[in-house]
PDB file of C-alpha atoms in Angstrom:
ATOM      1  CA  MET A 295      19.736   6.462 -13.768  1.00  0.00           C
ATOM      2  CA  ASN A 296      22.743   4.856 -12.074  1.00  0.00           C
ATOM      3  CA  LEU A 297      24.267   1.533 -13.053  1.00  0.00           C
ATOM      4  CA  LYS A 298      22.764  -0.426 -10.134  1.00  0.00           C
ATOM      5  CA  LYS A 299      19.223   0.765 -10.918  1.00  0.00           C
ATOM      6  CA  SER A 300      19.659   0.003 -14.610  1.00  0.00           C
ATOM      7  CA  LYS A 301      20.887  -3.484 -13.771  1.00  0.00           C
ATOM      8  CA  ASN A 302      17.912  -4.061 -11.487  1.00  0.00           C
ATOM      9  CA  ILE A 303      15.431  -3.052 -14.206  1.00  0.00           C
ATOM     10  CA  LEU A 304      17.179  -5.333 -16.696  1.00  0.00           C
ATOM     11  CA  ASN A 305      17.062  -8.229 -14.229  1.00  0.00           C
ATOM     12  CA  LEU A 306      13.368  -7.620 -13.516  1.00  0.00           C
ATOM     13  CA  THR A 307      12.606  -7.523 -17.242  1.00  0.00           C
ATOM     14  CA  LEU A 308      14.441 -10.812 -17.857  1.00  0.00           C
ATOM     15  CA  ASN A 309      12.726 -12.408 -14.871  1.00  0.00           C
ATOM     16  CA  ASN A 310       9.257 -11.152 -15.777  1.00  0.00           C
ATOM     17  CA  ASN A 311       9.338 -11.927 -19.486  1.00  0.00           C
ATOM     18  CA  PHE A 312      11.498 -15.000 -19.827  1.00  0.00           C
ATOM     19  CA  GLY A 313      11.562 -16.637 -16.392  1.00  0.00           C
ATOM     20  CA  ILE A 314      15.312 -16.182 -16.083  1.00  0.00           C
ATOM     21  CA  LYS A 315      16.355 -16.277 -12.450  1.00  0.00           C
ATOM     22  CA  THR A 316      18.110 -12.986 -11.809  1.00  0.00           C
ATOM     23  CA  GLU A 317      18.744 -11.057  -8.610  1.00  0.00           C
ATOM     24  CA  CYS A 318      16.329  -8.164  -8.124  1.00  0.00           C
ATOM     25  CA  ILE A 319      15.238  -5.687  -5.463  1.00  0.00           C
ATOM     26  CA  PRO A 320      11.662  -4.548  -4.688  1.00  0.00           C
ATOM     27  CA  LYS A 321      10.664  -1.036  -5.703  1.00  0.00           C
ATOM     28  CA  VAL A 322       8.512  -0.447  -2.614  1.00  0.00           C
ATOM     29  CA  VAL A 323       8.622  -2.044   0.835  1.00  0.00           C
ATOM     30  CA  CYS A 324       5.423  -2.020   2.899  1.00  0.00           C
ATOM     31  CA  ILE A 325       6.117  -2.296   6.619  1.00  0.00           C
ATOM     32  CA  GLU A 326       3.262  -3.213   8.931  1.00  0.00           C
ATOM     33  CA  THR A 327       4.201  -1.193  12.003  1.00  0.00           C
ATOM     34  CA  THR A 328       1.148  -2.653  13.742  1.00  0.00           C
ATOM     35  CA  ASN A 329      -1.752  -4.923  12.900  1.00  0.00           C
ATOM     36  CA  TYR A 330      -3.959  -3.462  15.597  1.00  0.00           C
ATOM     37  CA  CYS A 331      -6.703  -1.200  14.273  1.00  0.00           C
ATOM     38  CA  ASN A 332      -9.269   0.979  16.028  1.00  0.00           C
ATOM     39  CA  LEU A 333     -11.821   0.549  13.202  1.00  0.00           C
ATOM     40  CA  LYS A 334     -13.515  -2.343  11.433  1.00  0.00           C
ATOM     41  CA  CYS A 335     -14.299  -0.860   8.045  1.00  0.00           C
ATOM     42  CA  SER A 336     -16.971  -2.523   5.959  1.00  0.00           C
ATOM     43  CA  MET A 337     -14.709  -3.048   2.910  1.00  0.00           C
ATOM     44  CA  CYS A 338     -11.615  -4.245   4.785  1.00  0.00           C
ATOM     45  CA  ASN A 339     -10.400  -7.763   5.576  1.00  0.00           C
ATOM     46  CA  TYR A 340      -9.231  -6.692   9.020  1.00  0.00           C
ATOM     47  CA  ARG A 341     -12.564  -7.996  10.319  1.00  0.00           C
ATOM     48  CA  PHE A 342     -11.617 -11.510   9.227  1.00  0.00           C
ATOM     49  CA  MET A 343      -7.958 -11.540  10.266  1.00  0.00           C
ATOM     50  CA  SER A 344      -7.042 -14.353  12.645  1.00  0.00           C
ATOM     51  CA  ARG A 345      -3.263 -13.967  12.946  1.00  0.00           C
ATOM     52  CA  GLN A 346      -1.875 -12.695  16.221  1.00  0.00           C
ATOM     53  CA  LYS A 347      -2.181  -8.957  16.842  1.00  0.00           C
ATOM     54  CA  GLU A 348       1.057  -7.215  17.729  1.00  0.00           C
ATOM     55  CA  HIS A 349       3.031  -4.028  17.275  1.00  0.00           C
ATOM     56  CA  MET A 350       6.298  -4.181  15.357  1.00  0.00           C
ATOM     57  CA  THR A 351       9.251  -3.524  17.649  1.00  0.00           C
ATOM     58  CA  PHE A 352      11.591  -0.658  16.896  1.00  0.00           C
ATOM     59  CA  LYS A 353      14.465  -3.154  16.879  1.00  0.00           C
ATOM     60  CA  LEU A 354      12.903  -5.057  13.976  1.00  0.00           C
ATOM     61  CA  PHE A 355      11.948  -1.857  12.153  1.00  0.00           C
ATOM     62  CA  LYS A 356      15.529  -0.586  12.469  1.00  0.00           C
ATOM     63  CA  LYS A 357      16.885  -3.865  11.071  1.00  0.00           C
ATOM     64  CA  ILE A 358      14.620  -3.545   8.041  1.00  0.00           C
ATOM     65  CA  ILE A 359      15.583   0.075   7.358  1.00  0.00           C
ATOM     66  CA  ASP A 360      19.284  -0.650   7.825  1.00  0.00           C
ATOM     67  CA  GLU A 361      19.022  -3.229   5.053  1.00  0.00           C
ATOM     68  CA  ILE A 362      16.825  -1.161   2.743  1.00  0.00           C
ATOM     69  CA  ARG A 363      19.163   1.835   2.838  1.00  0.00           C
ATOM     70  CA  HIS A 364      21.760  -0.193   0.916  1.00  0.00           C
ATOM     71  CA  TYR A 365      19.362  -1.027  -1.928  1.00  0.00           C
ATOM     72  CA  PRO A 366      19.275   1.994  -4.286  1.00  0.00           C
ATOM     73  CA  PHE A 367      16.319   0.728  -6.317  1.00  0.00           C
ATOM     74  CA  VAL A 368      13.920   0.917  -3.343  1.00  0.00           C
ATOM     75  CA  SER A 369      12.055   4.156  -4.070  1.00  0.00           C
ATOM     76  CA  GLY A 370      10.088   4.319  -0.849  1.00  0.00           C
ATOM     77  CA  ILE A 371       8.407   2.620   2.082  1.00  0.00           C
ATOM     78  CA  ASP A 372       4.822   2.549   3.285  1.00  0.00           C
ATOM     79  CA  ILE A 373       4.761   2.268   7.065  1.00  0.00           C
ATOM     80  CA  GLN A 374       1.299   0.866   7.450  1.00  0.00           C
ATOM     81  CA  MET A 375      -0.686  -2.083   6.192  1.00  0.00           C
ATOM     82  CA  TRP A 376      -3.292  -3.973   8.213  1.00  0.00           C
ATOM     83  CA  GLY A 377      -3.508  -1.546  11.126  1.00  0.00           C
ATOM     84  CA  GLU A 378      -3.580   2.057  12.330  1.00  0.00           C
ATOM     85  CA  PRO A 379       0.063   3.192  12.660  1.00  0.00           C
ATOM     86  CA  PHE A 380      -0.622   5.773  15.376  1.00  0.00           C
ATOM     87  CA  LEU A 381      -1.467   2.887  17.723  1.00  0.00           C
ATOM     88  CA  ASN A 382       2.221   1.926  17.825  1.00  0.00           C
ATOM     89  CA  LYS A 383       3.892   4.026  20.535  1.00  0.00           C
ATOM     90  CA  ASP A 384       7.133   4.020  18.529  1.00  0.00           C
ATOM     91  CA  ILE A 385       5.625   5.256  15.253  1.00  0.00           C
ATOM     92  CA  PHE A 386       7.355   8.649  15.319  1.00  0.00           C
ATOM     93  CA  LYS A 387      10.613   7.072  16.391  1.00  0.00           C
ATOM     94  CA  MET A 388      10.262   4.855  13.323  1.00  0.00           C
ATOM     95  CA  VAL A 389       9.473   7.810  11.079  1.00  0.00           C
ATOM     96  CA  ASP A 390      12.431   9.791  12.399  1.00  0.00           C
ATOM     97  CA  TYR A 391      14.792   6.870  11.860  1.00  0.00           C
ATOM     98  CA  SER A 392      13.693   6.163   8.285  1.00  0.00           C
ATOM     99  CA  VAL A 393      13.163   9.568   6.635  1.00  0.00           C
ATOM    100  CA  ASP A 394      16.825  10.232   5.872  1.00  0.00           C
ATOM    101  CA  LYS A 395      17.600   6.645   4.835  1.00  0.00           C
ATOM    102  CA  VAL A 396      15.013   5.984   2.119  1.00  0.00           C
ATOM    103  CA  PRO A 397      13.834   8.383  -0.607  1.00  0.00           C
ATOM    104  CA  ILE A 398      10.157   8.534   0.376  1.00  0.00           C
ATOM    105  CA  VAL A 399       8.361   7.528   3.575  1.00  0.00           C
ATOM    106  CA  ARG A 400       4.569   7.327   3.302  1.00  0.00           C
ATOM    107  CA  LEU A 401       2.167   7.213   6.234  1.00  0.00           C
ATOM    108  CA  ASN A 402      -1.589   6.621   6.177  1.00  0.00           C
ATOM    109  CA  THR A 403      -4.122   7.147   8.975  1.00  0.00           C
ATOM    110  CA  ASN A 404      -7.869   6.940   9.496  1.00  0.00           C
ATOM    111  CA  GLY A 405      -7.676  10.247  11.374  1.00  0.00           C
ATOM    112  CA  MET A 406      -9.104   9.131  14.693  1.00  0.00           C
ATOM    113  CA  LEU A 407      -5.790   9.627  16.530  1.00  0.00           C
ATOM    114  CA  LEU A 408      -4.662  12.728  14.650  1.00  0.00           C
ATOM    115  CA  ASN A 409      -5.006  14.795  17.812  1.00  0.00           C
ATOM    116  CA  ASP A 410      -3.086  17.942  18.784  1.00  0.00           C
ATOM    117  CA  LYS A 411      -0.163  15.969  20.204  1.00  0.00           C
ATOM    118  CA  ASN A 412       0.249  13.763  17.144  1.00  0.00           C
ATOM    119  CA  THR A 413      -0.266  16.723  14.802  1.00  0.00           C
ATOM    120  CA  LYS A 414       2.565  18.626  16.458  1.00  0.00           C
ATOM    121  CA  ARG A 415       4.817  15.583  16.424  1.00  0.00           C
ATOM    122  CA  LEU A 416       4.060  14.755  12.780  1.00  0.00           C
ATOM    123  CA  MET A 417       4.782  18.299  11.621  1.00  0.00           C
ATOM    124  CA  ALA A 418       8.151  18.138  13.385  1.00  0.00           C
ATOM    125  CA  THR A 419       9.283  15.251  11.189  1.00  0.00           C
ATOM    126  CA  PRO A 420      10.556  15.664   7.612  1.00  0.00           C
ATOM    127  CA  ILE A 421       8.176  12.985   6.324  1.00  0.00           C
ATOM    128  CA  LYS A 422       7.174  13.733   2.735  1.00  0.00           C
ATOM    129  CA  HIS A 423       3.831  12.000   2.180  1.00  0.00           C
ATOM    130  CA  PHE A 424       0.790  11.615   4.437  1.00  0.00           C
ATOM    131  CA  THR A 425      -2.703  10.298   3.647  1.00  0.00           C
ATOM    132  CA  ILE A 426      -5.901  10.642   5.664  1.00  0.00           C
ATOM    133  CA  SER A 427      -8.657   8.199   4.682  1.00  0.00           C
ATOM    134  CA  ILE A 428     -12.183   9.423   5.446  1.00  0.00           C
ATOM    135  CA  ASP A 429     -14.557   7.996   2.781  1.00  0.00           C
ATOM    136  CA  ALA A 430     -17.588  10.202   3.446  1.00  0.00           C
ATOM    137  CA  THR A 431     -18.956  13.720   3.764  1.00  0.00           C
ATOM    138  CA  THR A 432     -21.844  12.828   6.095  1.00  0.00           C
ATOM    139  CA  LYS A 433     -22.010  11.054   9.423  1.00  0.00           C
ATOM    140  CA  GLU A 434     -24.647   8.647   8.122  1.00  0.00           C
ATOM    141  CA  THR A 435     -22.430   7.431   5.291  1.00  0.00           C
ATOM    142  CA  TYR A 436     -19.292   7.412   7.439  1.00  0.00           C
ATOM    143  CA  ASP A 437     -20.936   5.174  10.042  1.00  0.00           C
ATOM    144  CA  LYS A 438     -21.817   2.613   7.351  1.00  0.00           C
ATOM    145  CA  ILE A 439     -18.231   2.419   6.100  1.00  0.00           C
ATOM    146  CA  ARG A 440     -15.794   3.365   8.870  1.00  0.00           C
ATOM    147  CA  CYS A 441     -17.313   1.179  11.577  1.00  0.00           C
ATOM    148  CA  GLY A 442     -16.136   2.080  15.077  1.00  0.00           C
ATOM    149  CA  GLY A 443     -14.932   5.556  14.130  1.00  0.00           C
ATOM    150  CA  ASP A 444     -16.383   8.931  15.043  1.00  0.00           C
ATOM    151  CA  PHE A 445     -17.130  11.178  12.085  1.00  0.00           C
ATOM    152  CA  ASP A 446     -17.047  14.453  13.986  1.00  0.00           C
ATOM    153  CA  THR A 447     -13.695  13.611  15.585  1.00  0.00           C
ATOM    154  CA  VAL A 448     -12.093  12.713  12.246  1.00  0.00           C
ATOM    155  CA  ILE A 449     -13.343  15.866  10.513  1.00  0.00           C
ATOM    156  CA  LYS A 450     -12.213  18.068  13.394  1.00  0.00           C
ATOM    157  CA  ASN A 451      -8.786  16.409  13.575  1.00  0.00           C
ATOM    158  CA  THR A 452      -8.265  16.601   9.812  1.00  0.00           C
ATOM    159  CA  LYS A 453      -9.222  20.254   9.518  1.00  0.00           C
ATOM    160  CA  LYS A 454      -7.043  21.256  12.468  1.00  0.00           C
ATOM    161  CA  PHE A 455      -4.072  19.371  11.064  1.00  0.00           C
ATOM    162  CA  LEU A 456      -4.424  20.802   7.556  1.00  0.00           C
ATOM    163  CA  LYS A 457      -4.831  24.355   8.812  1.00  0.00           C
ATOM    164  CA  ALA A 458      -1.841  24.021  11.143  1.00  0.00           C
ATOM    165  CA  LYS A 459       0.308  22.528   8.367  1.00  0.00           C
ATOM    166  CA  GLY A 460      -0.745  24.921   5.633  1.00  0.00           C
ATOM    167  CA  LYS A 461      -1.358  23.915   2.042  1.00  0.00           C
ATOM    168  CA  GLY A 462       1.851  23.293   0.139  1.00  0.00           C
ATOM    169  CA  ASN A 463       3.961  22.658   3.218  1.00  0.00           C
ATOM    170  CA  ARG A 464       5.439  19.322   4.227  1.00  0.00           C
ATOM    171  CA  PRO A 465       4.142  16.701   4.578  1.00  0.00           C
ATOM    172  CA  TYR A 466       2.332  16.558   1.241  1.00  0.00           C
ATOM    173  CA  THR A 467      -1.110  15.532   2.468  1.00  0.00           C
ATOM    174  CA  VAL A 468      -3.781  13.621   0.589  1.00  0.00           C
ATOM    175  CA  VAL A 469      -7.368  13.355   1.820  1.00  0.00           C
ATOM    176  CA  GLN A 470      -8.831  10.179   0.390  1.00  0.00           C
ATOM    177  CA  ILE A 471     -12.200   8.628  -0.381  1.00  0.00           C
ATOM    178  CA  ILE A 472     -12.755   5.111  -1.737  1.00  0.00           C
ATOM    179  CA  GLU A 473     -15.604   5.067  -4.241  1.00  0.00           C
ATOM    180  CA  MET A 474     -18.415   2.737  -3.199  1.00  0.00           C
ATOM    181  CA  LYS A 475     -22.172   2.518  -3.581  1.00  0.00           C
ATOM    182  CA  HIS A 476     -22.549   3.928  -0.073  1.00  0.00           C
ATOM    183  CA  ASN A 477     -20.739   7.153  -0.921  1.00  0.00           C
ATOM    184  CA  LYS A 478     -21.027   7.521  -4.713  1.00  0.00           C
ATOM    185  CA  SER A 479     -23.425  10.475  -4.333  1.00  0.00           C
ATOM    186  CA  GLU A 480     -20.858  12.279  -2.146  1.00  0.00           C
ATOM    187  CA  LEU A 481     -17.770  12.111  -4.382  1.00  0.00           C
ATOM    188  CA  ASP A 482     -18.122  15.627  -5.819  1.00  0.00           C
ATOM    189  CA  ALA A 483     -18.990  17.093  -2.436  1.00  0.00           C
ATOM    190  CA  PHE A 484     -15.936  15.378  -0.940  1.00  0.00           C
ATOM    191  CA  LYS A 485     -13.620  17.007  -3.482  1.00  0.00           C
ATOM    192  CA  GLU A 486     -15.232  20.377  -2.870  1.00  0.00           C
ATOM    193  CA  GLN A 487     -14.967  20.009   0.905  1.00  0.00           C
ATOM    194  CA  TRP A 488     -11.211  19.406   0.964  1.00  0.00           C
ATOM    195  CA  LYS A 489      -9.759  20.960  -2.203  1.00  0.00           C
ATOM    196  CA  ASP A 490      -8.774  24.234  -0.532  1.00  0.00           C
ATOM    197  CA  LEU A 491      -7.240  22.593   2.537  1.00  0.00           C
ATOM    198  CA  ALA A 492      -5.510  19.424   1.327  1.00  0.00           C
ATOM    199  CA  ASP A 493      -2.600  19.252  -1.095  1.00  0.00           C
ATOM    200  CA  GLU A 494      -4.539  16.603  -3.003  1.00  0.00           C
ATOM    201  CA  VAL A 495      -7.996  15.045  -2.886  1.00  0.00           C
ATOM    202  CA  ASP A 496      -7.913  11.470  -4.120  1.00  0.00           C
ATOM    203  CA  ILE A 497     -10.836   9.318  -5.225  1.00  0.00           C
ATOM    204  CA  VAL A 498      -9.568   5.737  -5.315  1.00  0.00           C
ATOM    205  CA  ARG A 499     -11.211   2.616  -6.602  1.00  0.00           C
ATOM    206  CA  LEU A 500     -12.454  -0.097  -4.298  1.00  0.00           C
ATOM    207  CA  SER A 501     -10.228  -3.125  -3.827  1.00  0.00           C
ATOM    208  CA  SER A 502     -11.635  -6.630  -3.579  1.00  0.00           C
ATOM    209  CA  PHE A 503      -8.911  -7.436  -1.014  1.00  0.00           C
ATOM    210  CA  SER A 504      -8.954 -10.965  -2.438  1.00  0.00           C
ATOM    211  CA  ASN A 505     -11.809 -12.016  -0.172  1.00  0.00           C
ATOM    212  CA  PRO A 506     -15.441 -12.548  -1.236  1.00  0.00           C
ATOM    213  CA  ASN A 507     -16.559 -11.938   2.356  1.00  0.00           C
ATOM    214  CA  THR A 508     -15.892  -8.200   1.988  1.00  0.00           C
ATOM    215  CA  ASN A 509     -19.047  -7.948  -0.159  1.00  0.00           C
ATOM    216  CA  TYR A 510     -17.008  -6.381  -2.924  1.00  0.00           C
ATOM    217  CA  ASP A 511     -19.683  -7.065  -5.549  1.00  0.00           C
ATOM    218  CA  ASP A 512     -22.287  -5.319  -3.389  1.00  0.00           C
ATOM    219  CA  ASN A 513     -20.057  -2.302  -2.695  1.00  0.00           C
ATOM    220  CA  LYS A 514     -18.431  -1.658  -6.075  1.00  0.00           C
ATOM    221  CA  ILE A 515     -19.806   0.997  -8.375  1.00  0.00           C
ATOM    222  CA  GLN A 516     -18.563  -0.584 -11.585  1.00  0.00           C
ATOM    223  CA  ASP A 517     -16.366  -3.297 -13.000  1.00  0.00           C
ATOM    224  CA  TYR A 518     -12.852  -2.071 -13.670  1.00  0.00           C
ATOM    225  CA  ASP A 519     -11.071  -2.831 -16.898  1.00  0.00           C
ATOM    226  CA  HIS A 520      -7.985  -4.929 -16.299  1.00  0.00           C
ATOM    227  CA  ASP A 521      -4.798  -4.390 -18.188  1.00  0.00           C
ATOM    228  CA  SER A 522      -4.369  -6.514 -21.293  1.00  0.00           C
ATOM    229  CA  VAL A 523      -1.163  -7.874 -19.755  1.00  0.00           C
ATOM    230  CA  PRO A 524      -2.253 -10.580 -17.269  1.00  0.00           C
ATOM    231  CA  PHE A 525       0.664 -10.087 -14.901  1.00  0.00           C
ATOM    232  CA  CYS A 526       0.500  -8.872 -11.332  1.00  0.00           C
ATOM    233  CA  GLY A 527       3.383  -6.534 -10.540  1.00  0.00           C
ATOM    234  CA  ILE A 528       3.407  -7.103  -6.792  1.00  0.00           C
ATOM    235  CA  LEU A 529       5.748 -10.103  -6.857  1.00  0.00           C
ATOM    236  CA  TRP A 530       8.342  -8.052  -8.703  1.00  0.00           C
ATOM    237  CA  ASN A 531       7.801  -4.593  -7.233  1.00  0.00           C
ATOM    238  CA  ARG A 532       6.288  -4.608  -3.754  1.00  0.00           C
ATOM    239  CA  MET A 533       7.556  -6.462  -0.701  1.00  0.00           C
ATOM    240  CA  CYS A 534       5.325  -6.652   2.373  1.00  0.00           C
ATOM    241  CA  ILE A 535       6.614  -7.258   5.880  1.00  0.00           C
ATOM    242  CA  TYR A 536       4.196  -8.041   8.692  1.00  0.00           C
ATOM    243  CA  SER A 537       4.566  -6.821  12.263  1.00  0.00           C
ATOM    244  CA  ASN A 538       6.231 -10.087  13.404  1.00  0.00           C
ATOM    245  CA  GLY A 539       8.720 -10.049  10.500  1.00  0.00           C
ATOM    246  CA  ASP A 540       6.848 -12.508   8.271  1.00  0.00           C
ATOM    247  CA  VAL A 541       6.936 -11.781   4.531  1.00  0.00           C
ATOM    248  CA  PRO A 542       3.715 -12.781   2.707  1.00  0.00           C
ATOM    249  CA  PHE A 543       3.694 -13.184  -1.063  1.00  0.00           C
ATOM    250  CA  CYS A 544       1.226 -10.257  -1.228  1.00  0.00           C
ATOM    251  CA  TYR A 545      -0.525  -7.843   1.144  1.00  0.00           C
ATOM    252  CA  ALA A 546      -3.789  -9.593   0.170  1.00  0.00           C
ATOM    253  CA  ASP A 547      -2.624 -12.642   2.158  1.00  0.00           C
ATOM    254  CA  TYR A 548      -3.818 -10.904   5.329  1.00  0.00           C
ATOM    255  CA  ASP A 549      -3.519 -14.044   7.467  1.00  0.00           C
ATOM    256  CA  GLY A 550      -0.052 -14.954   6.195  1.00  0.00           C
ATOM    257  CA  LYS A 551      -0.950 -18.335   4.710  1.00  0.00           C
ATOM    258  CA  ASN A 552       1.649 -18.124   1.915  1.00  0.00           C
ATOM    259  CA  LEU A 553       4.862 -16.877   3.495  1.00  0.00           C
ATOM    260  CA  LEU A 554       8.149 -16.320   1.689  1.00  0.00           C
ATOM    261  CA  GLY A 555      10.240 -16.046   4.849  1.00  0.00           C
ATOM    262  CA  ASN A 556      10.865 -13.894   7.903  1.00  0.00           C
ATOM    263  CA  VAL A 557      13.211 -10.897   8.100  1.00  0.00           C
ATOM    264  CA  TYR A 558      14.273 -11.898  11.619  1.00  0.00           C
ATOM    265  CA  GLU A 559      15.828 -15.026  10.118  1.00  0.00           C
ATOM    266  CA  SER A 560      16.877 -13.931   6.615  1.00  0.00           C
ATOM    267  CA  LYS A 561      18.019 -10.868   4.748  1.00  0.00           C
ATOM    268  CA  ILE A 562      15.477  -9.017   2.632  1.00  0.00           C
ATOM    269  CA  ILE A 563      17.451  -9.556  -0.558  1.00  0.00           C
ATOM    270  CA  ASP A 564      17.685 -13.312   0.115  1.00  0.00           C
ATOM    271  CA  ILE A 565      13.925 -13.613   0.657  1.00  0.00           C
ATOM    272  CA  TRP A 566      13.207 -11.577  -2.479  1.00  0.00           C
ATOM    273  CA  ASN A 567      15.434 -13.817  -4.559  1.00  0.00           C
ATOM    274  CA  SER A 568      14.617 -17.208  -3.052  1.00  0.00           C
ATOM    275  CA  ASP A 569      13.668 -20.307  -5.035  1.00  0.00           C
ATOM    276  CA  LYS A 570      10.197 -20.110  -3.492  1.00  0.00           C
ATOM    277  CA  ILE A 571       9.361 -16.667  -4.872  1.00  0.00           C
ATOM    278  CA  PHE A 572      11.012 -17.504  -8.202  1.00  0.00           C
ATOM    279  CA  ARG A 573       8.655 -20.489  -8.620  1.00  0.00           C
ATOM    280  CA  LEU A 574       5.707 -18.304  -7.680  1.00  0.00           C
ATOM    281  CA  ARG A 575       6.711 -15.650 -10.210  1.00  0.00           C
ATOM    282  CA  ASN A 576       6.934 -18.280 -12.915  1.00  0.00           C
ATOM    283  CA  ASN A 577       3.474 -19.537 -11.956  1.00  0.00           C
ATOM    284  CA  PHE A 578       2.193 -15.995 -12.412  1.00  0.00           C
ATOM    285  CA  ARG A 579       3.847 -15.777 -15.786  1.00  0.00           C
ATOM    286  CA  ARG A 580       2.088 -18.973 -16.853  1.00  0.00           C
ATOM    287  CA  ASN A 581      -1.134 -18.198 -14.986  1.00  0.00           C
ATOM    288  CA  LYS A 582      -0.988 -21.613 -13.299  1.00  0.00           C
ATOM    289  CA  ASN A 583      -1.197 -22.880  -9.712  1.00  0.00           C
ATOM    290  CA  LEU A 584      -1.846 -19.421  -8.263  1.00  0.00           C
ATOM    291  CA  PRO A 585      -2.644 -18.949  -4.546  1.00  0.00           C
ATOM    292  CA  LYS A 586      -6.347 -18.934  -3.736  1.00  0.00           C
ATOM    293  CA  GLU A 587      -6.144 -15.251  -2.724  1.00  0.00           C
ATOM    294  CA  CYS A 588      -5.642 -14.409  -6.393  1.00  0.00           C
ATOM    295  CA  ARG A 589      -9.024 -15.884  -7.377  1.00  0.00           C
ATOM    296  CA  TYR A 590     -10.920 -12.976  -5.843  1.00  0.00           C
ATOM    297  CA  CYS A 591      -8.395 -10.266  -6.652  1.00  0.00           C
ATOM    298  CA  ASN A 592      -9.189  -7.337  -8.947  1.00  0.00           C
ATOM    299  CA  GLU A 593      -5.745  -5.802  -8.580  1.00  0.00           C
ATOM    300  CA  TYR A 594      -4.108  -6.840 -11.822  1.00  0.00           C
ATOM    301  CA  ASP A 595      -1.005  -4.838 -12.580  1.00  0.00           C
ATOM    302  CA  ARG A 596      -1.391  -2.634  -9.523  1.00  0.00           C
ATOM    303  CA  ASN A 597       2.261  -1.660  -9.372  1.00  0.00           C
ATOM    304  CA  GLY A 598       3.118  -2.087 -13.004  1.00  0.00           C
ATOM    305  CA  ASP A 599       5.365  -4.775 -14.413  1.00  0.00           C
ATOM    306  CA  TYR A 600       8.289  -5.197 -16.744  1.00  0.00           C
ATOM    307  CA  SER A 601       6.601  -7.067 -19.575  1.00  0.00           C
ATOM    308  CA  ILE A 602       7.847  -6.123 -23.019  1.00  0.00           C
ATOM    309  CA  ARG A 603       4.252  -5.747 -24.207  1.00  0.00           C
ATOM    310  CA  ARG A 604       3.546  -3.223 -21.478  1.00  0.00           C
ATOM    311  CA  ILE A 605       6.757  -1.282 -22.144  1.00  0.00           C
ATOM    312  CA  LEU A 606       5.880  -1.043 -25.838  1.00  0.00           C
ATOM    313  CA  ARG A 607       2.283  -0.073 -25.125  1.00  0.00           C
ATOM    314  CA  ASP A 608       3.348   2.663 -22.706  1.00  0.00           C
ATOM    315  CA  PHE A 609       5.804   3.948 -25.312  1.00  0.00           C
ATOM    316  CA  VAL A 610       3.053   4.118 -27.948  1.00  0.00           C
ATOM    317  CA  ASP A 611       0.736   5.872 -25.483  1.00  0.00           C
ATOM    318  CA  LYS A 612       3.432   8.409 -24.711  1.00  0.00           C
ATOM    319  CA  ILE A 613       4.266   9.339 -28.287  1.00  0.00           C
ATOM    320  CA  SER A 614       0.588   9.424 -29.261  1.00  0.00           C
ATOM    321  CA  GLY A 615      -0.264  11.714 -26.347  1.00  0.00           C
ATOM    322  CA  ARG A 616      -2.856   9.299 -25.093  1.00  0.00           C
ATOM    323  CA  GLU A 617      -3.811  10.016 -21.492  1.00  0.00           C
ATOM    324  CA  LYS A 618      -2.723   7.339 -19.033  1.00  0.00           C
ATOM    325  CA  ILE A 619      -5.412   6.395 -16.535  1.00  0.00           C
ATOM    326  CA  SER A 620      -4.156   5.968 -13.007  1.00  0.00           C
ATOM    327  CA  LYS A 621      -5.422   2.964 -11.062  1.00  0.00           C
ATOM    328  CA  ASN A 622      -5.259   4.033  -7.446  1.00  0.00           C
ATOM    329  CA  HIS A 623      -5.893   1.785  -4.463  1.00  0.00           C
ATOM    330  CA  ARG A 624      -6.516   1.943  -0.797  1.00  0.00           C
TER     331      ARG A 624
END
């Protein structure tokens, strides 16, 4: 680990545990290349979003990447958030520009636009990680979850892409299902259907998306055990940038009600180290005056944190050989 990364981890640890204001850099940057979507999934807050729909411009995307490339602690970027990235006409231009400037570029799609043209274009890029979210093995179940999509089209597109790519070749491709009451009887069949084609089949837990209107309690299969450390890692680890350049405190703030700044007007590092986010981090540490989005959130510790208790617990787990359970998310 180089000196800059070590310093960043030390600063994050001091900030997280003791509320000392130190300069830090996010581990992951999520870039909303568009907030247009061609689906209205039953478990997603996109249905309730009221902020203006727009595609991120390549000019803004380039500005973000040109800043990120100078921050060695940023391990990767996700180039999607509240939208379907293939709807942005510049998506492959964005991929091409970013892949050699950040360690890992991750792209996620619902598969509807993974046609022959986009398959060929995607395979021509050196992108490392690609996820296709399907959530069902039958048309009946798919129609209940992925509202507005076409099951047959998604299955055909996914199979053609995976066969053309070949298992083990770049990009590393995950086919994903979110466990819900609607599809709980199909989880094993889903793994069986894709295990020989995809590089990985991922069953991820349902997110509450910080909104009771998503009927999370009706859709969830079970209650998930939260970490004993009551810290959320997002404010230390994951920076989100919306398509207009706004930076929300968390991706769960889908309407951008609690903004930290805008990357058109400020540098990423200045936003991530502002007095505003420092006060918010301290509120999280004390579990006081949290934004209302946090009241409905089941995503404790999604991205890990730098609490001393967690570091010690992970160390004990490691030396004892105890299996670490991964908490995956949409």
